Structure formats: C-alpha cells, structure tokens
mmCIF file of C-alpha atoms in Angstrom:
data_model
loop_
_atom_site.group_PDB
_atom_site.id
_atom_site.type_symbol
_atom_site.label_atom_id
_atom_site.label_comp_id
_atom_site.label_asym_id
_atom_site.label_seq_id
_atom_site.Cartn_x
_atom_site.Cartn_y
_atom_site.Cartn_z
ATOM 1 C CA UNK A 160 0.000 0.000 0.000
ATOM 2 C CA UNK A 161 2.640 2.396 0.741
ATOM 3 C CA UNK A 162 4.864 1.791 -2.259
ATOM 4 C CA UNK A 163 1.079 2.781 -4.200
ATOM 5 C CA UNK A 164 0.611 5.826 -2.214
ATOM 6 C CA UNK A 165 4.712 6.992 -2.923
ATOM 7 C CA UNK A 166 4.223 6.229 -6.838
ATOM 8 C CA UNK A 167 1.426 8.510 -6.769
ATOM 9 C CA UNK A 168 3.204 11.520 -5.478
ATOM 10 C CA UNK A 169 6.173 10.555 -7.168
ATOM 11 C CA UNK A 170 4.673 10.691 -10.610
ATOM 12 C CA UNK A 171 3.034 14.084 -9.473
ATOM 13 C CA UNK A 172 6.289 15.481 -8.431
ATOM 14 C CA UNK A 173 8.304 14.154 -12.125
ATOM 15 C CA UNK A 174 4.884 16.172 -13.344
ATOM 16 C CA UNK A 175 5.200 19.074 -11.772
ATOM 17 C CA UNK A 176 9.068 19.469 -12.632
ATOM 18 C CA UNK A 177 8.522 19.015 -16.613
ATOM 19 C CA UNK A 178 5.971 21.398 -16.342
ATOM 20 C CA UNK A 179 8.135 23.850 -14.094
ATOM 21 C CA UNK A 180 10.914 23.588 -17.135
ATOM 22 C CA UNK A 181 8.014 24.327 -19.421
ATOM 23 C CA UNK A 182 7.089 27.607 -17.576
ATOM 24 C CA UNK A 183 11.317 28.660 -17.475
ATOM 25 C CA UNK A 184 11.363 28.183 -20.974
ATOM 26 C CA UNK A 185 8.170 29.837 -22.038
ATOM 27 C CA UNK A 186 10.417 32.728 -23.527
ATOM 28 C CA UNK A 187 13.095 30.755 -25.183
ATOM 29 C CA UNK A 188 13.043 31.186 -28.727
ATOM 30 C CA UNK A 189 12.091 27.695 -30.470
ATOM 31 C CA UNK A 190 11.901 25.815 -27.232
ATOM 32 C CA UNK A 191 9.330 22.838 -27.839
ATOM 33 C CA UNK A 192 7.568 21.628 -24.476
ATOM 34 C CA UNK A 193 7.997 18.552 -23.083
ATOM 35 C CA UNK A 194 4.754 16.141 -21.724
ATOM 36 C CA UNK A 195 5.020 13.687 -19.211
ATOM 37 C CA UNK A 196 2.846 10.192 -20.164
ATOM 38 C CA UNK A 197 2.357 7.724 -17.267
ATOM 39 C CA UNK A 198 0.982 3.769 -17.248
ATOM 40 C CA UNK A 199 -0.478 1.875 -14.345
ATOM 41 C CA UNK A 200 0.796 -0.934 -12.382
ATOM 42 C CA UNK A 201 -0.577 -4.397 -12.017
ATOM 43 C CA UNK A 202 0.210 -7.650 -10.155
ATOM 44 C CA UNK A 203 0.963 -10.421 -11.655
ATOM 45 C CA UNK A 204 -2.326 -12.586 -13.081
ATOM 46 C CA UNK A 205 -3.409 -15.894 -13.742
ATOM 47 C CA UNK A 206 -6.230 -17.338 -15.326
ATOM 48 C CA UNK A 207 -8.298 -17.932 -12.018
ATOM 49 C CA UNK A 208 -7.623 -14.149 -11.161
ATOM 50 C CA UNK A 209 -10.921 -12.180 -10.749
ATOM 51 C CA UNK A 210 -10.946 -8.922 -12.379
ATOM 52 C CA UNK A 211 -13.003 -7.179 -10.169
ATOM 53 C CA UNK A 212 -11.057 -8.114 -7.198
ATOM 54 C CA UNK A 213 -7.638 -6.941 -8.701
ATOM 55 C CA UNK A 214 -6.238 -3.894 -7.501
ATOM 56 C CA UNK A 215 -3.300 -1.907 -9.112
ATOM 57 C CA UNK A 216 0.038 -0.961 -7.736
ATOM 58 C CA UNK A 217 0.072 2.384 -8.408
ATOM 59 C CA UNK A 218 1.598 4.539 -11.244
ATOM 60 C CA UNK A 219 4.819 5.157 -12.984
ATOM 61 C CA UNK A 220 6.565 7.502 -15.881
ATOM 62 C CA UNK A 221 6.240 5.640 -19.085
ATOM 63 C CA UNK A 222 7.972 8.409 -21.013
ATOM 64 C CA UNK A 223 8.606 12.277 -21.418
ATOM 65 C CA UNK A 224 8.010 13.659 -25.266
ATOM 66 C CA UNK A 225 8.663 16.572 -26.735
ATOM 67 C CA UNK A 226 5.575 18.665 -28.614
ATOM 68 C CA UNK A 227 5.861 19.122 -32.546
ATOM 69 C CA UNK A 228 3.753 21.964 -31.992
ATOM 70 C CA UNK A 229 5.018 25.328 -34.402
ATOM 71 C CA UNK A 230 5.746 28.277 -32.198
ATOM 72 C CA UNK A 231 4.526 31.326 -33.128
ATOM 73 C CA UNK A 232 6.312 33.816 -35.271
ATOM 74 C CA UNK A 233 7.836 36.985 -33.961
ATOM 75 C CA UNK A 234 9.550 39.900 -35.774
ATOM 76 C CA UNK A 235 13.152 40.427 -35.208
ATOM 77 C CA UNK A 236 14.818 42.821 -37.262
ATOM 78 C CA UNK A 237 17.855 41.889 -39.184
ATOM 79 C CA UNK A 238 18.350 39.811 -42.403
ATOM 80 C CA UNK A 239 20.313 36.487 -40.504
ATOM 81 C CA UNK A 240 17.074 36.315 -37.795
ATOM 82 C CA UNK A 241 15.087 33.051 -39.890
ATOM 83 C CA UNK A 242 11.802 31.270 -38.562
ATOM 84 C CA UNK A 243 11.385 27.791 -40.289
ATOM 85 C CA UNK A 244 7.494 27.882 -41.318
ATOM 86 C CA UNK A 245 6.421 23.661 -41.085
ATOM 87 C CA UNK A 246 8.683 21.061 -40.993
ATOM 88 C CA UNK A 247 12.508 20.810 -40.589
ATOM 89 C CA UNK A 248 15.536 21.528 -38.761
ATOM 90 C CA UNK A 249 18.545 24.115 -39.226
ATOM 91 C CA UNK A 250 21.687 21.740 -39.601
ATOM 92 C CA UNK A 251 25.237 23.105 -37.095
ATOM 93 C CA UNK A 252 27.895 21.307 -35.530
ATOM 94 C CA UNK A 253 30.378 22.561 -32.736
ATOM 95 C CA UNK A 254 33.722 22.974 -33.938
ATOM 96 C CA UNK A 255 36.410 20.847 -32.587
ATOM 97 C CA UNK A 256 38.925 22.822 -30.644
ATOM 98 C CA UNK A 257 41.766 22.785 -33.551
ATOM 99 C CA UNK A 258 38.862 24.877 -35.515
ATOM 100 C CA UNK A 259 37.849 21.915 -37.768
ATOM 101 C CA UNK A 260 34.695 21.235 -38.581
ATOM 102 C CA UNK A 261 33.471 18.126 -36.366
ATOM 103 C CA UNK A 262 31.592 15.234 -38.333
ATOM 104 C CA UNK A 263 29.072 15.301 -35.261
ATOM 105 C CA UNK A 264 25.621 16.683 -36.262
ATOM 106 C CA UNK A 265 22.905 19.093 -34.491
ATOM 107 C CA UNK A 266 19.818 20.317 -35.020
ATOM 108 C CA UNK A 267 17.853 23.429 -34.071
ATOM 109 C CA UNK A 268 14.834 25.228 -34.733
ATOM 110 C CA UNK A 269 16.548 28.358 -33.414
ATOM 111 C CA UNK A 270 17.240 30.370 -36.337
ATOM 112 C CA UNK A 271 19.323 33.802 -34.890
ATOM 113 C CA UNK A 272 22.772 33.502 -36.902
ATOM 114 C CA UNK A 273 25.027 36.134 -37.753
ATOM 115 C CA UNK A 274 28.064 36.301 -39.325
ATOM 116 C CA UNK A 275 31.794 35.976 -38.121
ATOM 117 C CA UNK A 276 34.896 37.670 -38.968
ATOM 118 C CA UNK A 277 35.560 35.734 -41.336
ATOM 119 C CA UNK A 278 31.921 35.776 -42.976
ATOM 120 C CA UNK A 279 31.161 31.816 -41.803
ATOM 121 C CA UNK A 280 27.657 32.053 -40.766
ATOM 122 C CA UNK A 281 26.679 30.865 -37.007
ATOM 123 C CA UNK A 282 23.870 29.970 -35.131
ATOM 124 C CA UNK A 283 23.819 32.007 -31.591
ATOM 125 C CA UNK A 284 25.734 29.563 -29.551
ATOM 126 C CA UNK A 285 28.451 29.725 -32.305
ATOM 127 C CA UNK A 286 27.885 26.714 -33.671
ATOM 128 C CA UNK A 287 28.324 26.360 -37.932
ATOM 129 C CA UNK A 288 25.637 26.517 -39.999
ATOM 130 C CA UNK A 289 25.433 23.512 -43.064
ATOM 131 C CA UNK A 290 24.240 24.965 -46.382
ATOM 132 C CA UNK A 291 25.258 23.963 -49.951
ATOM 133 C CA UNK A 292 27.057 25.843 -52.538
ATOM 134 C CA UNK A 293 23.737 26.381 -54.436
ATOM 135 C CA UNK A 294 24.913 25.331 -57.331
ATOM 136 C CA UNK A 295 23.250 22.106 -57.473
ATOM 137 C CA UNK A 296 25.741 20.561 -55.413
ATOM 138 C CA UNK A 297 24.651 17.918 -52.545
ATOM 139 C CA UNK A 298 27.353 17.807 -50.260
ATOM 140 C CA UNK A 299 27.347 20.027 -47.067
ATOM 141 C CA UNK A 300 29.646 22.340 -46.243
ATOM 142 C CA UNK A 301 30.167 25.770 -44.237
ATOM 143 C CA UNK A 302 28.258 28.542 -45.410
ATOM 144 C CA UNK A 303 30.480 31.676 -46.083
ATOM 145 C CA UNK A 304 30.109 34.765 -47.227
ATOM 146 C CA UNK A 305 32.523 37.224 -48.371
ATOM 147 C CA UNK A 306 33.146 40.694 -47.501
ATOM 148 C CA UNK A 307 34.268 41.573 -50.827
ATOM 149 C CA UNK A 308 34.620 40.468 -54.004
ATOM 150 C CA UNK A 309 37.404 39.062 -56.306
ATOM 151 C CA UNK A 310 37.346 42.606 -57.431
ATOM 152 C CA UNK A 311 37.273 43.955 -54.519
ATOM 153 C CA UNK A 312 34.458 45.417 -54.268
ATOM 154 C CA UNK A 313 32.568 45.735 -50.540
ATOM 155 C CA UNK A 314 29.515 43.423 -49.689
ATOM 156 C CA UNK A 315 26.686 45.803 -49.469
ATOM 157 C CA UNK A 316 23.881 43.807 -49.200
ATOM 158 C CA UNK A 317 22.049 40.134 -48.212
ATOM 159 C CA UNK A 318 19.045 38.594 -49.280
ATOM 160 C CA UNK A 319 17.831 35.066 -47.687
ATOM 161 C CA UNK A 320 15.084 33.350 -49.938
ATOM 162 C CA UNK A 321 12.030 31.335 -48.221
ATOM 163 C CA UNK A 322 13.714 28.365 -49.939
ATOM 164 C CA UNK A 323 17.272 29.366 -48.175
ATOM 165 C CA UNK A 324 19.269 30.634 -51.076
ATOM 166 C CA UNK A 325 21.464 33.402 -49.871
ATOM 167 C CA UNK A 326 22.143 36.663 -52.405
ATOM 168 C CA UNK A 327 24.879 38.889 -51.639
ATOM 169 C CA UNK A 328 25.272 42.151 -53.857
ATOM 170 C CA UNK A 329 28.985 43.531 -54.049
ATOM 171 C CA UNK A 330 28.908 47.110 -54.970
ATOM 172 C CA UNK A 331 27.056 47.860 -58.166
ATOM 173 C CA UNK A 332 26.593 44.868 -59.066
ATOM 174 C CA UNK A 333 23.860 42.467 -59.656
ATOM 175 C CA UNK A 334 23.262 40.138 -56.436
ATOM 176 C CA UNK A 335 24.897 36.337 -56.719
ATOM 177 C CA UNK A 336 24.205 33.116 -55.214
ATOM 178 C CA UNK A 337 26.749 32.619 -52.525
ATOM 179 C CA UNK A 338 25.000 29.281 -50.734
ATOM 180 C CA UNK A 339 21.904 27.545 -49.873
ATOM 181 C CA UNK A 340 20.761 26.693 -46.017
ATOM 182 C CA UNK A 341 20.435 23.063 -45.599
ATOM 183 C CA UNK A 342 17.130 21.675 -43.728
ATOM 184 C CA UNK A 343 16.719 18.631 -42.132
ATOM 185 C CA UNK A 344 13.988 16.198 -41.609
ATOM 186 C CA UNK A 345 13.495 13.112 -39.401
ATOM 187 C CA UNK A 346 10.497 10.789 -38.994
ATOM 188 C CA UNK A 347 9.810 11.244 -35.836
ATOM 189 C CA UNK A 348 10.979 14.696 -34.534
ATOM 190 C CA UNK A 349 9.661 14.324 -30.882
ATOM 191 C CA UNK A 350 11.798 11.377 -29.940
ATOM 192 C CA UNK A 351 15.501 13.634 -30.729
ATOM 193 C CA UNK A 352 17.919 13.386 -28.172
ATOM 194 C CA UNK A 353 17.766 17.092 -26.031
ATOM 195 C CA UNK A 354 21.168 18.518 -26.021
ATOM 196 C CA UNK A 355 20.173 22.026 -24.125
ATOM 197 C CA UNK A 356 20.797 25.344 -25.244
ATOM 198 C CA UNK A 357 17.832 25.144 -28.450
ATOM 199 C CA UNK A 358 19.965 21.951 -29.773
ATOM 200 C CA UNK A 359 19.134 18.391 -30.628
ATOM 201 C CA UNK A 360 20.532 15.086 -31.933
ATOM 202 C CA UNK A 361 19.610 11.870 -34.077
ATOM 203 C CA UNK A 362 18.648 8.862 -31.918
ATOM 204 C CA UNK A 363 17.386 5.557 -32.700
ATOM 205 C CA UNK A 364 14.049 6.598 -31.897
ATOM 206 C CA UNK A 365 13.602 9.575 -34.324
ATOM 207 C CA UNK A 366 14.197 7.954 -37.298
ATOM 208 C CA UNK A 367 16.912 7.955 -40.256
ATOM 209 C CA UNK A 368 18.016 11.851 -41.426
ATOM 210 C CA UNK A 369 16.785 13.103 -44.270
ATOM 211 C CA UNK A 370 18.456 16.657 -45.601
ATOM 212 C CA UNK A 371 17.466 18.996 -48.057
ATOM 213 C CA UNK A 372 16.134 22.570 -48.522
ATOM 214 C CA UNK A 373 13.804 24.773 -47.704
ATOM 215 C CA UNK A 374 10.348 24.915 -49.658
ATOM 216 C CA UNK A 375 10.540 21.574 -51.043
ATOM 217 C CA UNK A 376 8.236 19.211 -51.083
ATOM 218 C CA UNK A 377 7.565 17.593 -47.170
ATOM 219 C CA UNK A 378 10.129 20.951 -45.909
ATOM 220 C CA UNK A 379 9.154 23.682 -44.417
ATOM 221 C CA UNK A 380 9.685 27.324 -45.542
ATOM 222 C CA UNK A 381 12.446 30.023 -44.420
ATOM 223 C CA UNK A 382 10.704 33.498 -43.211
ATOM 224 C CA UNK A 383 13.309 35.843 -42.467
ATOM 225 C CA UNK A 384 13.014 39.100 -40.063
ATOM 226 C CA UNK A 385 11.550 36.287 -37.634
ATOM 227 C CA UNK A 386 12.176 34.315 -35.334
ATOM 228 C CA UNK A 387 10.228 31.269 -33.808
ATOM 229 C CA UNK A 388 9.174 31.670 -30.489
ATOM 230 C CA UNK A 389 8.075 28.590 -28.199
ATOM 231 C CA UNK A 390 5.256 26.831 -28.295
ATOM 232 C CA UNK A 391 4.690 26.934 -24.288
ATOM 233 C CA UNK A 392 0.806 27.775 -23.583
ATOM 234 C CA UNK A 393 1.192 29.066 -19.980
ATOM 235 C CA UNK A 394 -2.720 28.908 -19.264
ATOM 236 C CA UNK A 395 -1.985 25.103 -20.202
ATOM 237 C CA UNK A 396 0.871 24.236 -18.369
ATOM 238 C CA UNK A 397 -0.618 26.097 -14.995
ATOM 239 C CA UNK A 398 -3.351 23.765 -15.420
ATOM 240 C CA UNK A 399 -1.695 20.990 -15.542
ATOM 241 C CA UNK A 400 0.500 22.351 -11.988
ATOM 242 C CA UNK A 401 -2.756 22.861 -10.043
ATOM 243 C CA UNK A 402 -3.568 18.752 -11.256
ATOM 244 C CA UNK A 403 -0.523 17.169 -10.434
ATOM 245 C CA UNK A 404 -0.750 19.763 -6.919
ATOM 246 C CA UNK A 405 -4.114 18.309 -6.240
ATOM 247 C CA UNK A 406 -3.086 14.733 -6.791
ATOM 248 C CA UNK A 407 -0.181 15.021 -4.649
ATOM 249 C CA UNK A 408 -2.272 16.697 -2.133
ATOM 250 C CA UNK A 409 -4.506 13.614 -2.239
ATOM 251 C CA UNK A 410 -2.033 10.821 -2.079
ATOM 252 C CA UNK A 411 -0.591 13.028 0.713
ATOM 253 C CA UNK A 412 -3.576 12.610 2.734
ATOM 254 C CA UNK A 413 -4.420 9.057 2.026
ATOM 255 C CA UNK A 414 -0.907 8.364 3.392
ATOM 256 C CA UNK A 415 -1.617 10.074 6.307
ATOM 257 C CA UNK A 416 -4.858 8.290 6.718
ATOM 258 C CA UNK A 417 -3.188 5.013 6.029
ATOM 259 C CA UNK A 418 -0.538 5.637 8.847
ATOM 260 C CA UNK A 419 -3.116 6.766 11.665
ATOM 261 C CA UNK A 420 -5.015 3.250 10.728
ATOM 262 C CA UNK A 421 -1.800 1.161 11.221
ATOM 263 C CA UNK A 422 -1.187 3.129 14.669
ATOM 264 C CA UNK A 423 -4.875 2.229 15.609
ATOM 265 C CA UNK A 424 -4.604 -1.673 14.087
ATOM 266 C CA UNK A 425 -0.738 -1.768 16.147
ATOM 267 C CA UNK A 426 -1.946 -0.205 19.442
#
C-alpha cells in the first residue's frame, strides 16, 4: 500500500518538474515543451484471477516527449534572424577545438545567426551553420560569405530566400548566389535526443536523417526578419500544476490516513 501511495506523489512530483521547465522556458526562442505520459501498475495474473477483485500498484513515468507543436512567429529585425514555417531543422555542428569542422551533427529550430569575422555564418551559440554551394551541389559544407569580391568590391547587401538561397550584392553589381541553407527532416521529430541550449541530436528513436532545402516538397519554408518563439501555452501548463498539486495533495492525505489506521490496528 505504501509503495502505491509513494508512486502517486512521485509521478506528481516528475509532473510538476517538466511542467516547471516548461514555464522557465516559455520565452526561449524555439523551445518545444515537453509532456510527461504515465501507465499503471498491475500484479501479476493468472487465469483464475478475478478482475473485479484486482487492484493496481500504483503509477509510474512511461515516457517524457517533446511537442511538434510550431511556435509562433515573432519579428526580429535583421536579415540572418530566420523562422522555419512547417517542418525541418537548421543543420550546425560545434567545432572541434583545432577549428575543424566536427563530423558530429545538431539540429535546431533556433534560427538567430550572424556572421563571423571571417563571414562563416553561425547559429547564436556559435555553432556552424550547413548549407550547400547552391549550385546544385549535394554535399554540405560551411556557409560563407565574403566581404568583398574578387574585385574587390565591398559586400553591401544580403538577401535570404524562403527556400534558403542566400544573395549577396557587391557594390554595383547584380546580387549572386553565394550558398543555400540546408534543412533537415526526421520521422519522428519528438523522440531527438535534447542537447540544451535550443539543440538536438539523431537517436534511434527519431528515425533515419533526411536533408534537403527549404520549400521543397515535405520541408518547411524560411521566413526571415523572424524568429520562432516557443510553443509553451502558460494557461496550459498552470493547469496541468494545479492537477498534479491536487493529486499530490490527495495521495498526501491518504498516506496520512493510512498511517493513523496502522497506529490504531498496532496499538
């Protein structure tokens, strides 16, 4: 009876901390909330075993997944701020500490990159951003964009297509295709590996990669001047707090009830 009456306010409690990370997180651009499934515990049956005189064992976490929900779009000025609009992920990786690039993959949805001094674009926690050359070209690479021109001439402006293809203009002239953002897929986006800080990895569970770009068909489009904000509904997740309060309140008290019987049955 006891271990019952602990699993109940021990699934209330793992409750009450995913929603608590919701509710931190509520302003983190691209975060996607997390929900807490449980299952019920039985004893063992046989075949002589009378249903209706079977009682459970209590409760436990069967798993903790992550909503595909889209977040909602909010302007951010600047050309390098991109919202992905449906389906996909922004491809990075963390480079190794000699500089190279490391062959180990992540994906966001967080889409605030900027440029370094040497033009290489970056996501906000300096990770690399994976594009293609544009030029029909499949394999990934670094996306990088000049300062000037073989000419010399200064970069003077950016564009960023919905389908990821980034312009740059040098002087006078007219704008050229200096790379392509690469977007990835997986089956099953809500069983990625969390890595914190907006990032996320393959897992066995999510499915095989698939990459390509934006505004093709089953990919999602690139809105730029935006960024994604997360899909955290706080009237939601407070409702959910008050339930998992009220059902630790509960098994609370039937605990205590339970213990003053045993002191009565023991005196």
């Amino acid at each position: 009876m006891f271990g019952t009456i602990l699993s109940g306010m021990s699934t209330s409690m793992f409750e009450i901390s995913v929603v608590s990370n919701n509710v931190a997180n509520a302003g983190t651009t691209a975060f996607r909330k997390s929900n807490a499934s449980f299952a019920d515990l039985y004893n063992g049956t046989s075949p002589e075993t009378v249903s209706r005189t079977a009682t459970g064992t209590g409760s436990i976490v069967e798993q903790t997944r992550q909503s595909a929900k889209q977040g909602g779009m909010m302007e951010r000025d600047g050309v390098l701020n991109m919202a992905l609009a449906g389906n996909g992920m922004f491809v990075t990786t963390t480079p190794n500490s000699d500089g190279t690039l490391s062959e180990v993959l992540s994906f966001t949805r967080d889409g605030e990159f900027s440029l370094d001094e040497n033009g290489v674009l970056r996501s906000s926690k300096n990770d690399i951003v994976y594009g293609y050359d544009g030029l029909g070209g499949r394999g990934m690479q670094q996306l990088v964009v000049p300062f000037q021109n073989e000419d010399g001439a200064k970069l003077t402006a950016l564009e960023v297509g919905s389908d990821g293809e980034m312009l740059a203009t040098y002087g006078s002239e007219d704008p050229r295709l200096v790379g392509q953002i690469a977007i990835a897929l997986f089956p099953n986006t809500t069983a990625m590996r969390q890595m914190g800080m907006n990032r996320f990895k393959e897992s066995r569970e999510s499915g095989e990669l698939v990459l390509g770009v934006a505004g093709s068909e089953g990919f999602g489009s690139i809105q730029t001047g935006a960024l994604e904000s997360s899909n955290v509904d706080l009237t939601t997740e407070m409702t959910s707090m008050i339930r998992a309060q009220q059902q630790f309140s509960g098994s609370s008290r039937i605990l205590q009830t339970y213990t003053d019987m045993i002191e009565k049955l023991t005196r």
